[in-house]
PDB file of C-alpha atoms in Angstrom:
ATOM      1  CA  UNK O   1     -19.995  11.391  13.864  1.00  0.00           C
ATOM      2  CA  UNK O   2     -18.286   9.746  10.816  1.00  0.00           C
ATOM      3  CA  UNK O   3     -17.316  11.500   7.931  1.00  0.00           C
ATOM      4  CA  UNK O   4     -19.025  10.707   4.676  1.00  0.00           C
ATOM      5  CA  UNK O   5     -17.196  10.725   1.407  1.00  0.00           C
ATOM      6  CA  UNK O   6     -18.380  12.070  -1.512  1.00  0.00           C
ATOM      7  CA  UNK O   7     -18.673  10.183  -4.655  1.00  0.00           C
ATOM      8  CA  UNK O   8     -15.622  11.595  -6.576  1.00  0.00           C
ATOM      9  CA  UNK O   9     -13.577  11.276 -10.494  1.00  0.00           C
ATOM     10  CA  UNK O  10      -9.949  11.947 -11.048  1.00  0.00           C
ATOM     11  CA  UNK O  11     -11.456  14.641 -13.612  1.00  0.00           C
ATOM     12  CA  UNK O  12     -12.913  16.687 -10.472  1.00  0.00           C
ATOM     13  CA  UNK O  13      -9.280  17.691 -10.588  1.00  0.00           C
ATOM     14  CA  UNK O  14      -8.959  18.930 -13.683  1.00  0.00           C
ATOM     15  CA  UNK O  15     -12.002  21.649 -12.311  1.00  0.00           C
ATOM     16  CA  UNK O  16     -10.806  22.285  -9.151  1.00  0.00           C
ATOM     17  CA  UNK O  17      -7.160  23.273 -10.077  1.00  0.00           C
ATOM     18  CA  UNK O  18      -8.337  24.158 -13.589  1.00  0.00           C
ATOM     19  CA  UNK O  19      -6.403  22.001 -15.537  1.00  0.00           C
ATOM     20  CA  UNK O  20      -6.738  22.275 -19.205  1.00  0.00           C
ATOM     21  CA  UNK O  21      -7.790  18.831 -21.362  1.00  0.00           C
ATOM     22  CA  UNK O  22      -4.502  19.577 -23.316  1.00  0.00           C
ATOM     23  CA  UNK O  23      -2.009  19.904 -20.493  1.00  0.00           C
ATOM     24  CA  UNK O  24      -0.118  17.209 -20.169  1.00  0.00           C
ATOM     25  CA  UNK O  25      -0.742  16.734 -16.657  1.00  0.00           C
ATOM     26  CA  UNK O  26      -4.282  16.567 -17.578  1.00  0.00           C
ATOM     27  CA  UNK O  27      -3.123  13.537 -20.451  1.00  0.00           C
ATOM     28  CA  UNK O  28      -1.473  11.650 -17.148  1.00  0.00           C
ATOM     29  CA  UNK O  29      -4.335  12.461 -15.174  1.00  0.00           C
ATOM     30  CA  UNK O  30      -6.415  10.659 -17.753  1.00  0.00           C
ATOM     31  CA  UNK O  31      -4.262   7.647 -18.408  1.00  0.00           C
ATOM     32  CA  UNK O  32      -4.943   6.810 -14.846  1.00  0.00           C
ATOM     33  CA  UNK O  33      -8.192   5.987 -14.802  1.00  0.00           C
ATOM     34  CA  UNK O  34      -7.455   2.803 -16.697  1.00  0.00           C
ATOM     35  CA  UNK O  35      -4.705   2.100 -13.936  1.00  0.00           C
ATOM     36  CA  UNK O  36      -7.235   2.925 -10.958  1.00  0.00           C
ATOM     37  CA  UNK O  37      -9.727  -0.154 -12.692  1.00  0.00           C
ATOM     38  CA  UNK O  38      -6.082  -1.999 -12.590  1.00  0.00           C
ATOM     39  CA  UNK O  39      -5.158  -1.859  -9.000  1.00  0.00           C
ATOM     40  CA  UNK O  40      -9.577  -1.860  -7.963  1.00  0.00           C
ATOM     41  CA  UNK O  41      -9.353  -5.440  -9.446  1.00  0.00           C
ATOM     42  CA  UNK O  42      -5.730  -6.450  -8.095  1.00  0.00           C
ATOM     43  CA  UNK O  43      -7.082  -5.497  -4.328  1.00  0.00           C
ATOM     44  CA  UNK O  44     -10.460  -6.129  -4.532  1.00  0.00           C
ATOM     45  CA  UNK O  45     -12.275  -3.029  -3.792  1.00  0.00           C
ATOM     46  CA  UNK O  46     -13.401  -0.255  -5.408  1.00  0.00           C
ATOM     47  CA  UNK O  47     -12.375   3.665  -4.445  1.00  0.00           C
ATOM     48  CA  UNK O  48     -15.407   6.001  -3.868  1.00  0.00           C
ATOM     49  CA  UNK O  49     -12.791   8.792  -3.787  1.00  0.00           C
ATOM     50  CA  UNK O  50     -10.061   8.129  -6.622  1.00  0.00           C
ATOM     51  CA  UNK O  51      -8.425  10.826  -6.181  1.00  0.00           C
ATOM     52  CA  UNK O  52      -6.928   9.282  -3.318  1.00  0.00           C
ATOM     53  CA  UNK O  53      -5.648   6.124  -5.026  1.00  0.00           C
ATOM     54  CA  UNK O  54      -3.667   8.383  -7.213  1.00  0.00           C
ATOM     55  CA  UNK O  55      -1.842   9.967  -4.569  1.00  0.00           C
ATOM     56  CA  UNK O  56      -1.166   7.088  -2.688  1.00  0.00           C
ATOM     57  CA  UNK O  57       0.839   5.960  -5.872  1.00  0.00           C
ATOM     58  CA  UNK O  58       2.623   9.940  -6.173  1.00  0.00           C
ATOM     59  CA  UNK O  59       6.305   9.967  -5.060  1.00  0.00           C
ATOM     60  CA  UNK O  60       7.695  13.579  -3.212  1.00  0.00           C
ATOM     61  CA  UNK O  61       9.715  13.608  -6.027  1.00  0.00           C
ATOM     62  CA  UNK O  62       6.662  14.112  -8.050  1.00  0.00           C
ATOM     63  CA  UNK O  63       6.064  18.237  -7.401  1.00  0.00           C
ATOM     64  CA  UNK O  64       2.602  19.358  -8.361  1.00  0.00           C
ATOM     65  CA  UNK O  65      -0.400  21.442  -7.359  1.00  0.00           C
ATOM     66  CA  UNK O  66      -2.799  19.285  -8.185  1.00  0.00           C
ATOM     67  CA  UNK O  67      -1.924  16.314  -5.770  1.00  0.00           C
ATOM     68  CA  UNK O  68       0.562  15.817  -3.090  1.00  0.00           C
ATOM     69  CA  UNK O  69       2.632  12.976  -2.129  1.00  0.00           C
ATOM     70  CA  UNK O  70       1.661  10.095  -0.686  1.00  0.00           C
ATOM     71  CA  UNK O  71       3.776  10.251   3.013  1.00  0.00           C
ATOM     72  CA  UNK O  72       0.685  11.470   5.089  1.00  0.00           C
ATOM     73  CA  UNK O  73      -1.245   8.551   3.600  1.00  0.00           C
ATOM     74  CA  UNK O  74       2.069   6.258   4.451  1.00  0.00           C
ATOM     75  CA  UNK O  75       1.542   7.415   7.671  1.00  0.00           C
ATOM     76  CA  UNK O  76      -2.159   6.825   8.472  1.00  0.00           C
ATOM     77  CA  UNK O  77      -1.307   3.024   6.397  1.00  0.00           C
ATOM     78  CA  UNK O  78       1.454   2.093   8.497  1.00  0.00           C
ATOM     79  CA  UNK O  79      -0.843   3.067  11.929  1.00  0.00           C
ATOM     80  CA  UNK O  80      -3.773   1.024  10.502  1.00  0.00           C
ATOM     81  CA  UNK O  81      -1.715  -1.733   9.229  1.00  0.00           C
ATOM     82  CA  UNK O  82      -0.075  -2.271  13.279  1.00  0.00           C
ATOM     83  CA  UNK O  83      -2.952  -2.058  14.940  1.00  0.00           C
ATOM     84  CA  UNK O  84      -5.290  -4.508  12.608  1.00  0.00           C
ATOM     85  CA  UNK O  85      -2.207  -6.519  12.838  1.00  0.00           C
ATOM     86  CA  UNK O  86      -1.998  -6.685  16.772  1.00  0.00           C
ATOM     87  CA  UNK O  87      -5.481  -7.279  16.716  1.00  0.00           C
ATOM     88  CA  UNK O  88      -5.523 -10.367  14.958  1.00  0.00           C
ATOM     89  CA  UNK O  89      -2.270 -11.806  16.939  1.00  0.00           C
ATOM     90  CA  UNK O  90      -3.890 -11.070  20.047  1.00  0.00           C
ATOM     91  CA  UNK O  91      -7.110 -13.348  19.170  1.00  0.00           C
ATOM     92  CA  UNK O  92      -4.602 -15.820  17.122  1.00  0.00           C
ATOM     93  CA  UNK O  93      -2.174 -16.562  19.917  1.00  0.00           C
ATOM     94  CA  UNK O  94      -3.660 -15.928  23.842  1.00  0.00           C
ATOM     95  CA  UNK O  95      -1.244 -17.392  25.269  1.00  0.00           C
ATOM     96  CA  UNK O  96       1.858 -14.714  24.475  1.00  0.00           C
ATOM     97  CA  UNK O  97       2.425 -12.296  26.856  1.00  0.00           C
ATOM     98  CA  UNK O  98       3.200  -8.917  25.166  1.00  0.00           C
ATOM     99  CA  UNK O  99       6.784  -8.627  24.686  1.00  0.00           C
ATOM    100  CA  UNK O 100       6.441 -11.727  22.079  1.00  0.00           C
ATOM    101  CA  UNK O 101       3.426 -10.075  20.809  1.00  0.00           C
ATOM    102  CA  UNK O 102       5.183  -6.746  20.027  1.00  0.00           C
ATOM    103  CA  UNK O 103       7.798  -8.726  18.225  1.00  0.00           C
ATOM    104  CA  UNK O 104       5.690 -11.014  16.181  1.00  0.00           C
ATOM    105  CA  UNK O 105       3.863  -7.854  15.058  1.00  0.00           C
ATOM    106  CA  UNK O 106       7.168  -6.360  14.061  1.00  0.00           C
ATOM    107  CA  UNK O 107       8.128  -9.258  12.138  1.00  0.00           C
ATOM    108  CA  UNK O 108       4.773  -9.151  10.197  1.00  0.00           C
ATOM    109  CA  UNK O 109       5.241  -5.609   9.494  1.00  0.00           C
ATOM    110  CA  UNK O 110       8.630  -5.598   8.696  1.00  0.00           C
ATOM    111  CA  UNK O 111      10.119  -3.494   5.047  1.00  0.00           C
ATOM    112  CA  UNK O 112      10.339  -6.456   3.351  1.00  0.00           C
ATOM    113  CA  UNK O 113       7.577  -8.672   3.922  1.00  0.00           C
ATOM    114  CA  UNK O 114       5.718  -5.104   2.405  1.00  0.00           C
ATOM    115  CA  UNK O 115       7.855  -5.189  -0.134  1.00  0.00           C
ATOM    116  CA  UNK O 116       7.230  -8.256  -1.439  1.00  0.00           C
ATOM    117  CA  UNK O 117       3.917  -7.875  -1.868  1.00  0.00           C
ATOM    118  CA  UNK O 118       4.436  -4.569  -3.850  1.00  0.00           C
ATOM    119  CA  UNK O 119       6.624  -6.878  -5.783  1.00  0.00           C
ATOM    120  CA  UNK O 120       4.158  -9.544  -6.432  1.00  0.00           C
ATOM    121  CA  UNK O 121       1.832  -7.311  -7.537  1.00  0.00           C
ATOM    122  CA  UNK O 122       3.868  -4.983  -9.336  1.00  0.00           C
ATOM    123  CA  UNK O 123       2.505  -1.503  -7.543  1.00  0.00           C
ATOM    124  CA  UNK O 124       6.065  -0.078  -8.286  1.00  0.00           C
ATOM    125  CA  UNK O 125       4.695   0.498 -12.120  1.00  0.00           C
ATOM    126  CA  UNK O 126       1.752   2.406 -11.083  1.00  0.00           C
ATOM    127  CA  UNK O 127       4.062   4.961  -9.017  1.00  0.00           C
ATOM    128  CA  UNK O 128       4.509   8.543 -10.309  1.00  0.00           C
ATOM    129  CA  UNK O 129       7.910   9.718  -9.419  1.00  0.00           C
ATOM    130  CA  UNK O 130      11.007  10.981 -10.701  1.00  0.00           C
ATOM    131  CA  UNK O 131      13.676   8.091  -8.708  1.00  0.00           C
ATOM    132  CA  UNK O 132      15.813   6.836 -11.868  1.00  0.00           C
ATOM    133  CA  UNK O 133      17.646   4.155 -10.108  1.00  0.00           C
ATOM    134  CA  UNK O 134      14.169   2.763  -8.951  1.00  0.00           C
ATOM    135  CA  UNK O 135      13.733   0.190 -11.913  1.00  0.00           C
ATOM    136  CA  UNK O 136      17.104  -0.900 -11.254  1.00  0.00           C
ATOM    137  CA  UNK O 137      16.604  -1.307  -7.574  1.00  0.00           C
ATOM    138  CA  UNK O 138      13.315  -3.144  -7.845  1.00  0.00           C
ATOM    139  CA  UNK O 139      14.654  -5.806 -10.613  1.00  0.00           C
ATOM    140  CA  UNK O 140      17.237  -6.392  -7.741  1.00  0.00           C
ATOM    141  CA  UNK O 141      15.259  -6.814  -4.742  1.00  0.00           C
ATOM    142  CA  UNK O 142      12.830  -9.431  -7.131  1.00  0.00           C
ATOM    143  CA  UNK O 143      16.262 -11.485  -8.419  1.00  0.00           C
ATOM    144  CA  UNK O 144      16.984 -11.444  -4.693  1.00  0.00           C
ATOM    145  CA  UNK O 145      13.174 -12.667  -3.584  1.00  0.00           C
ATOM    146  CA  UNK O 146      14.347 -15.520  -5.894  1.00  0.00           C
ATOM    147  CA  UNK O 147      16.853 -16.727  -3.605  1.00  0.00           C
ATOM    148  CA  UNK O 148      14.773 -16.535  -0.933  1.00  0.00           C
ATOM    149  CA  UNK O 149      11.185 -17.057  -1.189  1.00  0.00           C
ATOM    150  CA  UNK O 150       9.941 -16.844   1.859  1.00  0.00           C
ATOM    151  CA  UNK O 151      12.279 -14.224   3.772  1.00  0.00           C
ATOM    152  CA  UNK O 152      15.962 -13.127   3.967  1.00  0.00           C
ATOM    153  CA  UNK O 153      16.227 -12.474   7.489  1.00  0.00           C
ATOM    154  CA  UNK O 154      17.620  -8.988   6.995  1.00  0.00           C
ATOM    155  CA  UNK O 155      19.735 -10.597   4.301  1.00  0.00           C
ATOM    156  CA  UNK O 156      17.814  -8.613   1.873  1.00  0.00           C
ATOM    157  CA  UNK O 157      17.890  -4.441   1.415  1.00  0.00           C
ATOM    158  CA  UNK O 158      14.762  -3.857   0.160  1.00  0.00           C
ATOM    159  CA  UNK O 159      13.831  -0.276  -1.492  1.00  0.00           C
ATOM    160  CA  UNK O 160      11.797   1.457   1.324  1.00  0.00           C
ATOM    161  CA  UNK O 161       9.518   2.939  -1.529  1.00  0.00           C
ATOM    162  CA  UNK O 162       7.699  -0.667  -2.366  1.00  0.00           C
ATOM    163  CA  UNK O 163       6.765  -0.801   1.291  1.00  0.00           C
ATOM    164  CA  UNK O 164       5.896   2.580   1.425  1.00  0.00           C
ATOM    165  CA  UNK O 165       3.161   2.163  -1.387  1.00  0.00           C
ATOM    166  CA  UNK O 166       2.018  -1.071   0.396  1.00  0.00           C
ATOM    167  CA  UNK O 167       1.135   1.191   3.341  1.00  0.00           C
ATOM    168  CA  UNK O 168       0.026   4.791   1.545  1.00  0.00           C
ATOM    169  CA  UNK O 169      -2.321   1.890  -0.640  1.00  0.00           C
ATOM    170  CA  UNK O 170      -3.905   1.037   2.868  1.00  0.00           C
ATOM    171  CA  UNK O 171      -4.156   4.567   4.689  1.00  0.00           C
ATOM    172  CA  UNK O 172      -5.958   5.116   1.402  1.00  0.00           C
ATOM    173  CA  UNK O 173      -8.655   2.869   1.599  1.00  0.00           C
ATOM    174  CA  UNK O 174      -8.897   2.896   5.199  1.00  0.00           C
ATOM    175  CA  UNK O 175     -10.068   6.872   4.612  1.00  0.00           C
ATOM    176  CA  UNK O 176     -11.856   6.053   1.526  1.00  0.00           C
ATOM    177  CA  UNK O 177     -14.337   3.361   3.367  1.00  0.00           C
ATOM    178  CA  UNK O 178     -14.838   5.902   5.981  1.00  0.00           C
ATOM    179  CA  UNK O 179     -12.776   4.306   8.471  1.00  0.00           C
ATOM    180  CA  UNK O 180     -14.130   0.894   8.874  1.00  0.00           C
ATOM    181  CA  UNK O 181     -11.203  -1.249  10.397  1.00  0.00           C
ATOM    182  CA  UNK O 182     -13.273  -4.537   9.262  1.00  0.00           C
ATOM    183  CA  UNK O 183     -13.571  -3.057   5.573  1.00  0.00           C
ATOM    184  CA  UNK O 184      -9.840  -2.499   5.634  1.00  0.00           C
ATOM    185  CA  UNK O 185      -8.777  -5.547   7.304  1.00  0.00           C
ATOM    186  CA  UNK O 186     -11.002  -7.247   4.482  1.00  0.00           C
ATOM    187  CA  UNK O 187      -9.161  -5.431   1.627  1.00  0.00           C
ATOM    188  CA  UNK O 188      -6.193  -6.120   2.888  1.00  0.00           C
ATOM    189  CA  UNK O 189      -6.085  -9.817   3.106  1.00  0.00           C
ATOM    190  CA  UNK O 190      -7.355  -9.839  -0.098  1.00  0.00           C
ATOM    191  CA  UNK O 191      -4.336  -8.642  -1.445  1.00  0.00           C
ATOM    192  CA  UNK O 192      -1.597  -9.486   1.229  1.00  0.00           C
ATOM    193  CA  UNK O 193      -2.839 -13.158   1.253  1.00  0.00           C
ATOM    194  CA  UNK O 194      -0.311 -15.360  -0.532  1.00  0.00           C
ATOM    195  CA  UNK O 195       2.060 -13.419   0.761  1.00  0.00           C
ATOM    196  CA  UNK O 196       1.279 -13.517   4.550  1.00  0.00           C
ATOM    197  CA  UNK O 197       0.591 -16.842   4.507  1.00  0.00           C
ATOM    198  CA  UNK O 198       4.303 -16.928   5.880  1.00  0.00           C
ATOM    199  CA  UNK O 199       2.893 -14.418   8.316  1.00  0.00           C
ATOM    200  CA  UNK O 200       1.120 -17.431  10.116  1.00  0.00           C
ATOM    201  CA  UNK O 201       2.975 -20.136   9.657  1.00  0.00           C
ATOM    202  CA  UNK O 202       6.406 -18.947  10.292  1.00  0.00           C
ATOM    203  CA  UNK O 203       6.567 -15.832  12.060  1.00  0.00           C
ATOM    204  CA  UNK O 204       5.457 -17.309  15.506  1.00  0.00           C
ATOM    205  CA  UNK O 205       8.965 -19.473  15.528  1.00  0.00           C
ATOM    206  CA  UNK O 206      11.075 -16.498  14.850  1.00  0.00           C
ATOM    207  CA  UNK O 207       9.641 -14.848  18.580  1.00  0.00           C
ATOM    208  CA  UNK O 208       9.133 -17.599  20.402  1.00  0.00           C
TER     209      UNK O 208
END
């Protein structure tokens, strides 16, 4: 039987940990309802369960009681993300056997190609964290995106983060629609679109 999911603000946290309106957790916790609208519009769907967008956007160097990181969300993302994409090269190309398969997947799922689209969108400036070489490291990766627009090839270091909130961003929906694969798979090409458009045309060469 599938879970249901409550209905749910970002200011049920303020009761259930009793935050005060003047802490200034409470102030951040505030500011990011405008930023949940934000990100709702960018990816085309709206949360049910806030609360969850905001900690798939909460770095472990972030330490607080009222919401923890967003790794176990990273994890559920990057599960969800593999399997909706070996579903849709299986039905794509029927004619690979599954060694080709496996890699094609991996190239679609790789650190960059998730990075760029954390790039394009700008998710890094919704993240909570406390990383103070992240700006830095971001403006780099984009100057590099530059020089190649399509993909480096493992030319390119990426910062692991921007695909990590790629994936935490889909483990979070994928929980909030209560689990529906073809809700998430939806959501996800909404956003990922432009960017995987590569995906399709290009990564079939690099396997085969």
């Amino acid at each position: 039987m599938e879970e249901k999911l409550e209905q749910v603000s970002l200011s049920s946290l303020f009761q259930e940990f009793h935050i005060s309106e003047n802490d200034e957790t409470a102030h951040l916790l505030q500011s990011w309802e405008r930023y949940v609208e934000e990100v709702e519009e960018i990816i085309g769907y709206k949360f049910k369960n806030p609360n969850l967008l905001y900690q798939a956007f909460t770095h472990s160097s972030i330490q607080e009681n009222c919401c923890e990181s967003y790794e176990r969300l990273e994890y559920v993302g990057d599960s969800v993300l593999n399997l909706l994409i070996a579903k849709e090269h299986y039905f794509l190309h029927p004619d690979l056997p599954p060694g080709k398969l496996t890699r094609l997947r991996a190239a679609n799922v790789d650190t960059e190609k998730l990075a760029r689209v954390a790039v394009k969108y700008d998710f890094h400036k919704y993240l909570r964290h406390k990383k103070p070489l992240l700006k830095g490291q971001v403006e780099e990766f984009r100057d590099a995106t530059l020089e190649y627009p399509l993909h480096s090839t493992g030319l390119i270091d990426p910062p692991k983060v921007l695909a990590d909130i790629v994936e935490s961003l889909i483990g979070a929906v994928y929980i909030d629609c209560n689990f529906s694969m073809d809700t998430t798979w939806q959501v996800l090409c909404c956003f990922t679109l432009n960017v995987y458009i590569y995906l399709w045309i290009n990564s079939i060469a690099r396997v085969v």
